Every structure is written in structure tokens, then in C-alpha cells.
PDB file of C-alpha atoms in Angstrom:
ATOM      1  CA  MET A   1      84.436  80.079  92.320  1.00  0.00           C
ATOM      2  CA  LYS A   2      85.418  81.046  95.041  1.00  0.00           C
ATOM      3  CA  LYS A   3      89.422  81.151  95.552  1.00  0.00           C
ATOM      4  CA  ILE A   4      92.322  80.976  97.962  1.00  0.00           C
ATOM      5  CA  ILE A   5      95.029  83.431  97.591  1.00  0.00           C
ATOM      6  CA  PHE A   6      99.017  82.519  98.629  1.00  0.00           C
ATOM      7  CA  LEU A   7     100.730  85.660  99.329  1.00  0.00           C
ATOM      8  CA  ASP A   8     104.746  85.324  99.935  1.00  0.00           C
ATOM      9  CA  LEU A   9     105.648  88.044 103.041  1.00  0.00           C
ATOM     10  CA  ASP A  10     108.654  89.674 101.887  1.00  0.00           C
ATOM     11  CA  GLY A  11     108.375  92.178  98.493  1.00  0.00           C
ATOM     12  CA  THR A  12     105.253  91.181  98.431  1.00  0.00           C
ATOM     13  CA  LEU A  13     103.147  92.354 101.231  1.00  0.00           C
ATOM     14  CA  TRP A  14     105.747  93.815 103.920  1.00  0.00           C
ATOM     15  CA  THR A  15     107.888  96.374 102.221  1.00  0.00           C
ATOM     16  CA  PHE A  16     110.415  95.312 105.389  1.00  0.00           C
ATOM     17  CA  GLU A  17     108.624  98.573 107.169  1.00  0.00           C
ATOM     18  CA  LYS A  18     105.302  98.340 106.629  1.00  0.00           C
ATOM     19  CA  ILE A  19     101.889  96.351 104.944  1.00  0.00           C
ATOM     20  CA  PRO A  20     100.959  99.111 102.535  1.00  0.00           C
ATOM     21  CA  GLY A  21      97.063 100.090 102.967  1.00  0.00           C
ATOM     22  CA  SER A  22      96.236  99.473  99.458  1.00  0.00           C
ATOM     23  CA  ALA A  23      97.013  95.818 100.022  1.00  0.00           C
ATOM     24  CA  LEU A  24      95.396  95.811 103.341  1.00  0.00           C
ATOM     25  CA  GLU A  25      92.375  97.324 102.716  1.00  0.00           C
ATOM     26  CA  ALA A  26      93.118  95.139  98.959  1.00  0.00           C
ATOM     27  CA  ILE A  27      92.571  92.150 101.764  1.00  0.00           C
ATOM     28  CA  GLU A  28      89.407  93.346 103.509  1.00  0.00           C
ATOM     29  CA  HIS A  29      87.767  93.552 100.735  1.00  0.00           C
ATOM     30  CA  ALA A  30      88.650  89.997  99.327  1.00  0.00           C
ATOM     31  CA  ARG A  31      87.743  88.276 102.627  1.00  0.00           C
ATOM     32  CA  LYS A  32      84.318  89.564 102.665  1.00  0.00           C
ATOM     33  CA  ASN A  33      83.651  88.566  99.233  1.00  0.00           C
ATOM     34  CA  GLY A  34      83.797  84.579 100.656  1.00  0.00           C
ATOM     35  CA  HIS A  35      88.381  83.906  99.597  1.00  0.00           C
ATOM     36  CA  LYS A  36      90.251  82.925 101.440  1.00  0.00           C
ATOM     37  CA  ILE A  37      94.503  84.620 102.221  1.00  0.00           C
ATOM     38  CA  TYR A  38      97.363  82.685 104.346  1.00  0.00           C
ATOM     39  CA  ILE A  39     100.887  84.097 104.137  1.00  0.00           C
ATOM     40  CA  ASN A  40     103.386  81.498 102.286  1.00  0.00           C
ATOM     41  CA  THR A  41     106.680  82.887 102.982  1.00  0.00           C
ATOM     42  CA  GLY A  42     109.974  80.894 103.599  1.00  0.00           C
ATOM     43  CA  ARG A  43     110.140  82.272 107.283  1.00  0.00           C
ATOM     44  CA  THR A  44     109.489  80.171 110.436  1.00  0.00           C
ATOM     45  CA  ARG A  45     107.197  81.048 112.842  1.00  0.00           C
ATOM     46  CA  CYS A  46     109.439  82.912 114.754  1.00  0.00           C
ATOM     47  CA  GLU A  47     110.679  84.792 112.698  1.00  0.00           C
ATOM     48  CA  VAL A  48     107.604  86.766 111.439  1.00  0.00           C
ATOM     49  CA  PRO A  49     106.334  90.206 113.408  1.00  0.00           C
ATOM     50  CA  GLN A  50     103.996  89.396 115.687  1.00  0.00           C
ATOM     51  CA  PHE A  51     101.564  91.926 114.535  1.00  0.00           C
ATOM     52  CA  LEU A  52     101.064  89.749 110.973  1.00  0.00           C
ATOM     53  CA  LEU A  53     100.371  86.828 113.139  1.00  0.00           C
ATOM     54  CA  ASP A  54      97.901  89.017 115.459  1.00  0.00           C
ATOM     55  CA  MET A  55      95.888  90.246 111.534  1.00  0.00           C
ATOM     56  CA  ASN A  56      94.388  86.440 111.912  1.00  0.00           C
ATOM     57  CA  LEU A  57      94.170  85.952 108.236  1.00  0.00           C
ATOM     58  CA  ASP A  58      92.341  82.179 107.301  1.00  0.00           C
ATOM     59  CA  GLY A  59      95.530  80.402 107.561  1.00  0.00           C
ATOM     60  CA  TYR A  60     100.051  81.269 107.152  1.00  0.00           C
ATOM     61  CA  CYS A  61     102.385  78.383 105.657  1.00  0.00           C
ATOM     62  CA  PHE A  62     105.524  78.736 107.474  1.00  0.00           C
ATOM     63  CA  GLY A  63     108.758  77.875 106.269  1.00  0.00           C
ATOM     64  CA  SER A  64     108.336  76.920 102.771  1.00  0.00           C
ATOM     65  CA  GLY A  65     105.638  74.735 103.825  1.00  0.00           C
ATOM     66  CA  SER A  66     106.951  72.302 106.734  1.00  0.00           C
ATOM     67  CA  GLU A  67     104.683  74.282 109.187  1.00  0.00           C
ATOM     68  CA  ILE A  68     100.854  75.398 107.955  1.00  0.00           C
ATOM     69  CA  ILE A  69      97.943  76.851 110.690  1.00  0.00           C
ATOM     70  CA  ILE A  70      94.754  77.030 109.283  1.00  0.00           C
ATOM     71  CA  ASP A  71      91.743  78.933 111.870  1.00  0.00           C
ATOM     72  CA  ASN A  72      94.517  79.147 113.954  1.00  0.00           C
ATOM     73  CA  LYS A  73      95.394  75.314 114.134  1.00  0.00           C
ATOM     74  CA  GLN A  74      98.288  73.944 113.696  1.00  0.00           C
ATOM     75  CA  VAL A  75      97.713  71.126 111.395  1.00  0.00           C
ATOM     76  CA  LEU A  76     101.098  70.254 109.939  1.00  0.00           C
ATOM     77  CA  PHE A  77     104.883  70.703 111.122  1.00  0.00           C
ATOM     78  CA  GLU A  78     107.206  68.788 109.713  1.00  0.00           C
ATOM     79  CA  PRO A  79     110.549  69.565 111.028  1.00  0.00           C
ATOM     80  CA  LEU A  80     114.669  68.167 110.185  1.00  0.00           C
ATOM     81  CA  LYS A  81     115.109  65.748 111.343  1.00  0.00           C
ATOM     82  CA  LYS A  82     118.403  66.507 113.994  1.00  0.00           C
ATOM     83  CA  ARG A  83     120.668  64.379 112.428  1.00  0.00           C
ATOM     84  CA  ASP A  84     119.573  65.996 109.210  1.00  0.00           C
ATOM     85  CA  THR A  85     120.530  69.488 110.820  1.00  0.00           C
ATOM     86  CA  GLN A  86     123.612  67.954 112.807  1.00  0.00           C
ATOM     87  CA  PHE A  87     125.136  66.677 109.286  1.00  0.00           C
ATOM     88  CA  ILE A  88     124.049  70.459 107.746  1.00  0.00           C
ATOM     89  CA  GLN A  89     125.895  71.859 110.641  1.00  0.00           C
ATOM     90  CA  HIS A  90     129.371  70.086 109.842  1.00  0.00           C
ATOM     91  CA  ILE A  91     130.338  69.748 106.151  1.00  0.00           C
ATOM     92  CA  ALA A  92     128.659  74.059 106.283  1.00  0.00           C
ATOM     93  CA  LYS A  93     131.229  74.707 109.553  1.00  0.00           C
ATOM     94  CA  ASP A  94     133.006  76.972 107.403  1.00  0.00           C
ATOM     95  CA  SER A  95     130.333  79.223 106.171  1.00  0.00           C
ATOM     96  CA  GLY A  96     128.121  81.220 107.764  1.00  0.00           C
ATOM     97  CA  PHE A  97     124.631  79.776 108.475  1.00  0.00           C
ATOM     98  CA  SER A  98     121.640  79.881 110.816  1.00  0.00           C
ATOM     99  CA  LEU A  99     119.097  77.482 112.322  1.00  0.00           C
ATOM    100  CA  GLU A 100     115.827  78.664 112.091  1.00  0.00           C
ATOM    101  CA  GLY A 101     113.136  77.140 114.240  1.00  0.00           C
ATOM    102  CA  SER A 102     109.041  77.042 114.753  1.00  0.00           C
ATOM    103  CA  LYS A 103     110.184  78.462 118.214  1.00  0.00           C
ATOM    104  CA  MET A 104     113.883  80.127 118.263  1.00  0.00           C
ATOM    105  CA  THR A 105     116.402  80.503 115.255  1.00  0.00           C
ATOM    106  CA  PHE A 106     119.819  79.795 116.493  1.00  0.00           C
ATOM    107  CA  THR A 107     122.904  81.426 114.233  1.00  0.00           C
ATOM    108  CA  SER A 108     126.617  80.936 113.590  1.00  0.00           C
ATOM    109  CA  GLU A 109     129.152  84.067 115.133  1.00  0.00           C
ATOM    110  CA  LYS A 110     129.520  84.129 111.215  1.00  0.00           C
ATOM    111  CA  ASN A 111     126.390  84.527 110.098  1.00  0.00           C
ATOM    112  CA  ARG A 112     125.355  87.244 113.077  1.00  0.00           C
ATOM    113  CA  GLU A 113     128.339  89.124 111.156  1.00  0.00           C
ATOM    114  CA  ARG A 114     127.333  88.906 108.067  1.00  0.00           C
ATOM    115  CA  MET A 115     123.883  89.814 108.821  1.00  0.00           C
ATOM    116  CA  ARG A 116     125.228  92.892 111.084  1.00  0.00           C
ATOM    117  CA  GLN A 117     126.797  94.265 107.274  1.00  0.00           C
ATOM    118  CA  PHE A 118     123.486  93.412 105.258  1.00  0.00           C
ATOM    119  CA  ASN A 119     121.122  94.259 107.766  1.00  0.00           C
ATOM    120  CA  THR A 120     122.218  98.510 107.472  1.00  0.00           C
ATOM    121  CA  ASP A 121     119.123  99.330 106.603  1.00  0.00           C
ATOM    122  CA  ASN A 122     117.146  97.123 109.290  1.00  0.00           C
ATOM    123  CA  ARG A 123     115.679  95.187 106.385  1.00  0.00           C
ATOM    124  CA  MET A 124     115.542  92.383 108.032  1.00  0.00           C
ATOM    125  CA  GLY A 125     114.750  93.553 111.917  1.00  0.00           C
ATOM    126  CA  ASN A 126     117.077  93.500 114.982  1.00  0.00           C
ATOM    127  CA  ARG A 127     115.749  90.247 116.067  1.00  0.00           C
ATOM    128  CA  PHE A 128     117.479  87.999 113.735  1.00  0.00           C
ATOM    129  CA  LEU A 129     120.927  89.808 115.383  1.00  0.00           C
ATOM    130  CA  SER A 130     119.777  88.191 119.045  1.00  0.00           C
ATOM    131  CA  PHE A 131     118.894  85.168 117.780  1.00  0.00           C
ATOM    132  CA  PRO A 132     121.583  82.707 120.373  1.00  0.00           C
ATOM    133  CA  ASP A 133     124.097  81.229 119.216  1.00  0.00           C
ATOM    134  CA  ILE A 134     124.118  77.624 117.924  1.00  0.00           C
ATOM    135  CA  SER A 135     126.266  76.459 120.589  1.00  0.00           C
ATOM    136  CA  THR A 136     124.000  76.893 122.901  1.00  0.00           C
ATOM    137  CA  MET A 137     121.500  74.764 121.369  1.00  0.00           C
ATOM    138  CA  THR A 138     119.438  71.475 123.563  1.00  0.00           C
ATOM    139  CA  ASP A 139     118.116  68.492 121.656  1.00  0.00           C
ATOM    140  CA  ASP A 140     114.294  70.081 122.420  1.00  0.00           C
ATOM    141  CA  ASP A 141     116.249  73.223 120.722  1.00  0.00           C
ATOM    142  CA  TYR A 142     117.366  70.647 117.450  1.00  0.00           C
ATOM    143  CA  ASN A 143     113.272  69.439 116.897  1.00  0.00           C
ATOM    144  CA  GLN A 144     112.222  72.625 116.050  1.00  0.00           C
ATOM    145  CA  VAL A 145     114.607  73.457 113.386  1.00  0.00           C
ATOM    146  CA  MET A 146     112.871  73.939 109.801  1.00  0.00           C
ATOM    147  CA  LYS A 147     114.836  74.852 107.621  1.00  0.00           C
ATOM    148  CA  VAL A 148     118.730  76.437 107.067  1.00  0.00           C
ATOM    149  CA  SER A 149     119.483  79.383 105.909  1.00  0.00           C
ATOM    150  CA  ILE A 150     123.267  79.307 104.594  1.00  0.00           C
ATOM    151  CA  HIS A 151     125.610  82.097 103.711  1.00  0.00           C
ATOM    152  CA  PHE A 152     128.804  81.203 101.322  1.00  0.00           C
ATOM    153  CA  ASP A 153     132.476  82.550 100.485  1.00  0.00           C
ATOM    154  CA  SER A 154     132.245  81.991  97.670  1.00  0.00           C
ATOM    155  CA  LEU A 155     130.867  79.525  94.354  1.00  0.00           C
ATOM    156  CA  SER A 156     133.609  77.021  95.026  1.00  0.00           C
ATOM    157  CA  GLN A 157     132.238  75.973  98.433  1.00  0.00           C
ATOM    158  CA  ARG A 158     128.799  76.413  97.572  1.00  0.00           C
ATOM    159  CA  GLU A 159     129.413  73.331  95.237  1.00  0.00           C
ATOM    160  CA  GLU A 160     131.567  71.404  97.535  1.00  0.00           C
ATOM    161  CA  ILE A 161     128.617  71.978 100.204  1.00  0.00           C
ATOM    162  CA  LEU A 162     125.445  71.298  98.383  1.00  0.00           C
ATOM    163  CA  ARG A 163     127.980  68.394  96.717  1.00  0.00           C
ATOM    164  CA  GLN A 164     127.414  66.397 100.034  1.00  0.00           C
ATOM    165  CA  LEU A 165     123.687  67.148 100.868  1.00  0.00           C
ATOM    166  CA  PRO A 166     121.587  64.034  99.976  1.00  0.00           C
ATOM    167  CA  LYS A 167     118.941  63.754  98.265  1.00  0.00           C
ATOM    168  CA  HIS A 168     115.901  64.667 101.291  1.00  0.00           C
ATOM    169  CA  LEU A 169     117.436  67.209 101.247  1.00  0.00           C
ATOM    170  CA  THR A 170     117.258  70.732  98.524  1.00  0.00           C
ATOM    171  CA  PHE A 171     118.254  73.949  98.328  1.00  0.00           C
ATOM    172  CA  THR A 172     116.623  76.814  97.272  1.00  0.00           C
ATOM    173  CA  ASN A 173     119.168  79.950  96.262  1.00  0.00           C
ATOM    174  CA  PHE A 174     116.895  83.187  97.144  1.00  0.00           C
ATOM    175  CA  MET A 175     120.421  85.496  96.862  1.00  0.00           C
ATOM    176  CA  HIS A 176     123.859  85.944  95.499  1.00  0.00           C
ATOM    177  CA  LEU A 177     125.828  83.187  97.125  1.00  0.00           C
ATOM    178  CA  GLY A 178     123.122  82.192 100.119  1.00  0.00           C
ATOM    179  CA  GLY A 179     119.642  80.897  99.594  1.00  0.00           C
ATOM    180  CA  GLU A 180     118.086  78.046 101.736  1.00  0.00           C
ATOM    181  CA  ILE A 181     118.148  74.390 102.526  1.00  0.00           C
ATOM    182  CA  THR A 182     114.919  72.470 103.333  1.00  0.00           C
ATOM    183  CA  HIS A 183     113.548  69.020 102.922  1.00  0.00           C
ATOM    184  CA  SER A 184     112.824  67.968  99.592  1.00  0.00           C
ATOM    185  CA  GLU A 185     109.004  67.122  99.947  1.00  0.00           C
ATOM    186  CA  CYS A 186     108.375  70.613 101.380  1.00  0.00           C
ATOM    187  CA  ASN A 187     108.251  73.740  99.318  1.00  0.00           C
ATOM    188  CA  LYS A 188     105.404  76.572  99.086  1.00  0.00           C
ATOM    189  CA  ALA A 189     103.973  74.335  96.571  1.00  0.00           C
ATOM    190  CA  THR A 190     102.961  71.151  98.690  1.00  0.00           C
ATOM    191  CA  ALA A 191     102.082  74.110 101.122  1.00  0.00           C
ATOM    192  CA  ILE A 192      99.336  74.913  98.428  1.00  0.00           C
ATOM    193  CA  GLN A 193      98.175  71.451  98.187  1.00  0.00           C
ATOM    194  CA  PHE A 194      98.256  70.577 101.663  1.00  0.00           C
ATOM    195  CA  VAL A 195      96.208  73.501 102.249  1.00  0.00           C
ATOM    196  CA  LYS A 196      93.727  73.282  99.156  1.00  0.00           C
ATOM    197  CA  ASN A 197      93.316  69.680 100.156  1.00  0.00           C
ATOM    198  CA  TYR A 198      91.833  70.529 103.781  1.00  0.00           C
ATOM    199  CA  TYR A 199      88.725  72.347 102.554  1.00  0.00           C
ATOM    200  CA  GLU A 200      85.807  70.359 101.435  1.00  0.00           C
ATOM    201  CA  GLU A 201      84.867  73.178  99.189  1.00  0.00           C
ATOM    202  CA  GLU A 202      86.439  73.135  95.385  1.00  0.00           C
ATOM    203  CA  TYR A 203      88.855  76.664  95.167  1.00  0.00           C
ATOM    204  CA  LYS A 204      91.283  78.068  93.013  1.00  0.00           C
ATOM    205  CA  THR A 205      94.723  78.676  94.144  1.00  0.00           C
ATOM    206  CA  VAL A 206      96.228  82.149  93.512  1.00  0.00           C
ATOM    207  CA  ALA A 207     100.004  82.602  94.160  1.00  0.00           C
ATOM    208  CA  ILE A 208     101.699  85.995  94.093  1.00  0.00           C
ATOM    209  CA  GLY A 209     105.622  86.423  94.876  1.00  0.00           C
ATOM    210  CA  ASP A 210     108.273  88.466  94.159  1.00  0.00           C
ATOM    211  CA  SER A 211     111.569  86.221  94.920  1.00  0.00           C
ATOM    212  CA  GLU A 212     113.487  82.583  93.643  1.00  0.00           C
ATOM    213  CA  ASN A 213     111.845  80.619  96.489  1.00  0.00           C
ATOM    214  CA  ASP A 214     108.594  81.815  95.580  1.00  0.00           C
ATOM    215  CA  LEU A 215     108.517  79.273  91.853  1.00  0.00           C
ATOM    216  CA  PRO A 216     107.643  76.547  93.044  1.00  0.00           C
ATOM    217  CA  MET A 217     104.021  77.716  94.431  1.00  0.00           C
ATOM    218  CA  LEU A 218     103.981  79.914  91.309  1.00  0.00           C
ATOM    219  CA  GLU A 219     104.520  76.558  89.282  1.00  0.00           C
ATOM    220  CA  TYR A 220     101.393  75.239  90.652  1.00  0.00           C
ATOM    221  CA  ALA A 221      99.083  77.438  91.619  1.00  0.00           C
ATOM    222  CA  ASP A 222      96.017  77.945  89.005  1.00  0.00           C
ATOM    223  CA  ILE A 223      96.587  80.939  88.194  1.00  0.00           C
ATOM    224  CA  SER A 224     100.303  83.441  88.876  1.00  0.00           C
ATOM    225  CA  VAL A 225     101.036  86.850  90.129  1.00  0.00           C
ATOM    226  CA  ALA A 226     104.596  88.660  90.065  1.00  0.00           C
ATOM    227  CA  MET A 227     104.944  91.434  91.102  1.00  0.00           C
ATOM    228  CA  GLY A 228     106.963  94.293  89.731  1.00  0.00           C
ATOM    229  CA  ASN A 229     109.498  94.906  92.480  1.00  0.00           C
ATOM    230  CA  GLY A 230     109.936  90.811  91.384  1.00  0.00           C
ATOM    231  CA  VAL A 231     112.916  89.008  90.020  1.00  0.00           C
ATOM    232  CA  LYS A 232     113.248  88.624  86.577  1.00  0.00           C
ATOM    233  CA  GLU A 233     113.078  84.738  86.551  1.00  0.00           C
ATOM    234  CA  VAL A 234     109.396  84.836  88.418  1.00  0.00           C
ATOM    235  CA  LYS A 235     108.393  88.095  86.052  1.00  0.00           C
ATOM    236  CA  GLU A 236     108.720  85.238  83.188  1.00  0.00           C
ATOM    237  CA  LYS A 237     106.738  82.364  85.065  1.00  0.00           C
ATOM    238  CA  ALA A 238     104.300  84.291  86.345  1.00  0.00           C
ATOM    239  CA  ASP A 239     100.803  84.749  84.124  1.00  0.00           C
ATOM    240  CA  TYR A 240     100.088  88.234  84.985  1.00  0.00           C
ATOM    241  CA  VAL A 241     102.278  90.688  86.739  1.00  0.00           C
ATOM    242  CA  THR A 242     101.449  93.595  88.475  1.00  0.00           C
ATOM    243  CA  ASP A 243     103.025  96.675  90.369  1.00  0.00           C
ATOM    244  CA  LYS A 244     105.595  96.949  92.520  1.00  0.00           C
ATOM    245  CA  ILE A 245     104.818  96.611  96.625  1.00  0.00           C
ATOM    246  CA  ASP A 246     104.925 100.663  97.534  1.00  0.00           C
ATOM    247  CA  ASN A 247     102.748 101.441  94.035  1.00  0.00           C
ATOM    248  CA  ASP A 248      99.715  99.895  95.349  1.00  0.00           C
ATOM    249  CA  GLY A 249     100.962  96.376  93.231  1.00  0.00           C
ATOM    250  CA  LEU A 250      98.851  94.040  96.160  1.00  0.00           C
ATOM    251  CA  TYR A 251      95.514  95.958  95.588  1.00  0.00           C
ATOM    252  CA  LYS A 252      96.004  96.156  91.799  1.00  0.00           C
ATOM    253  CA  ALA A 253      96.992  92.436  91.641  1.00  0.00           C
ATOM    254  CA  PHE A 254      93.472  91.659  92.960  1.00  0.00           C
ATOM    255  CA  LYS A 255      91.508  94.021  91.168  1.00  0.00           C
ATOM    256  CA  TYR A 256      92.998  92.139  88.224  1.00  0.00           C
ATOM    257  CA  LEU A 257      91.769  88.737  90.044  1.00  0.00           C
ATOM    258  CA  LYS A 258      88.262  90.605  90.281  1.00  0.00           C
ATOM    259  CA  LEU A 259      88.590  89.651  94.186  1.00  0.00           C
ATOM    260  CA  PHE A 260      86.389  92.403  95.031  1.00  0.00           C
TER     261      PHE A 260
END
């Protein structure tokens, strides 16, 4: 049976500097054999480097399943409600946060300063530092916000903010004192479900990832693979643990799965 492979981006396909040549080779071979390749990322559409979009893969799932592109056509677009975004903005006003949109991301000055400190190795790219301030947002800007990334000053601040979240919103941790707030009904697993249902032909699904926000798709997919550089929780959930990204991990995973 043919497969749809859902690839996390950061730390799985992309090293923050490049896509390993062996990964590109594996993707090319798999597609020639009739398998479909999707990027399934927590990043919103505007935060994905253009060269990754120019790969013209079978599809892209952005913003933790809130926007889906199949064959260059937008088939799902579920931004946060403006009132929810503004409520999060209110309760998180003393923390650092970014309102991440499909077309543009806006950030608080406190979060911009955090990013400057975090970005000493340019992992996130200077683009993250140049996003406009939240104070400049219009109604149209609010209507394209897909998720909120937030960085807390302390565990007590985190507990207080998350205590106020309504049930239709959910928080996913992805680093110490950091994480993202999204629709409860949108995540990387719902993205896989949507894509699988989109096709009339039957496919097996494969999820490959490395971090906490990959756990929903690893649990949902028919086959789950953790990168060797992944966090402990991901490796424990996966059916198979491949090598690290910079040691041909994706290529070795594709070979193990007999995609070529």
C-alpha cells in the first residue's frame, strides 16, 4: 500500500541551516515510487522559508494543522477567533508572546528581546526578529492569526495564564517555559486525518518528528518514527527511532520503511 509521509520541519527535515542532501534524495525516490510527502509543521505559512515552499511537495500542513495546502490549493483555513486572540493577548500581557499568522506574524517587544537572546546561533533566522509589533495590528491582521507562541517568566506565571484558558483552546509545551496556544481541535494529528480523508485512494500514514508538538501525529499515524536527535518523550512513543538529522536520519528512516 502506498504511504503519505508527514514530516516535521525543524530538526526533522531542516537543520535550521539546510536540508541534508540525503533527505532530498530520499524524498525524490519515495515520490517516484508513488508515495506522497507532506510537511506537517507548527510554523505558520509566513514563517516557513520560501525555498521549502518551492520544493512543491504534495502538500503542506501549517500552524499545527490550522492551514492545509494540497497540490498548491488551500483546502483548510482555521484561524483563531479574534476574541480568543485578544483574550490571550490580555492574560499574557506580562509574558513574551507572538501572534503567528498565515500572512504575517506580530510580536511583543518582550518576546522580540527573548528572540534576540535565543537567536545567537541564528536558528530562527533574522526574519523572526523583524516581525512587526503587535500594536500595529489591524482587524484583518487578527483574522489571520493561527496560533500564539508564548514564553513565560516563571512556572507560577505559566500556571496562572494557563488556568484562564477556555476549554476550546489548548497549550502545547515545546521548550522550557515556552509553548504554543492553538485550537483544541487543530493539531498535527487532525492534519493527518484531514489529508487522509481528502484522498479517495487508501493510504497508510507515516509521521516523522522530533519534538513535543509532534506527539499527536506520532500517536495518530499508522507508523511513527522519531529522529535520533528527538526528545525522550518522542523516542518513547515512536515505532522506530532513526539516526540524527545530520547523520542521514531521514534517509535511513525512508530506507527502513522501504519507501524506495
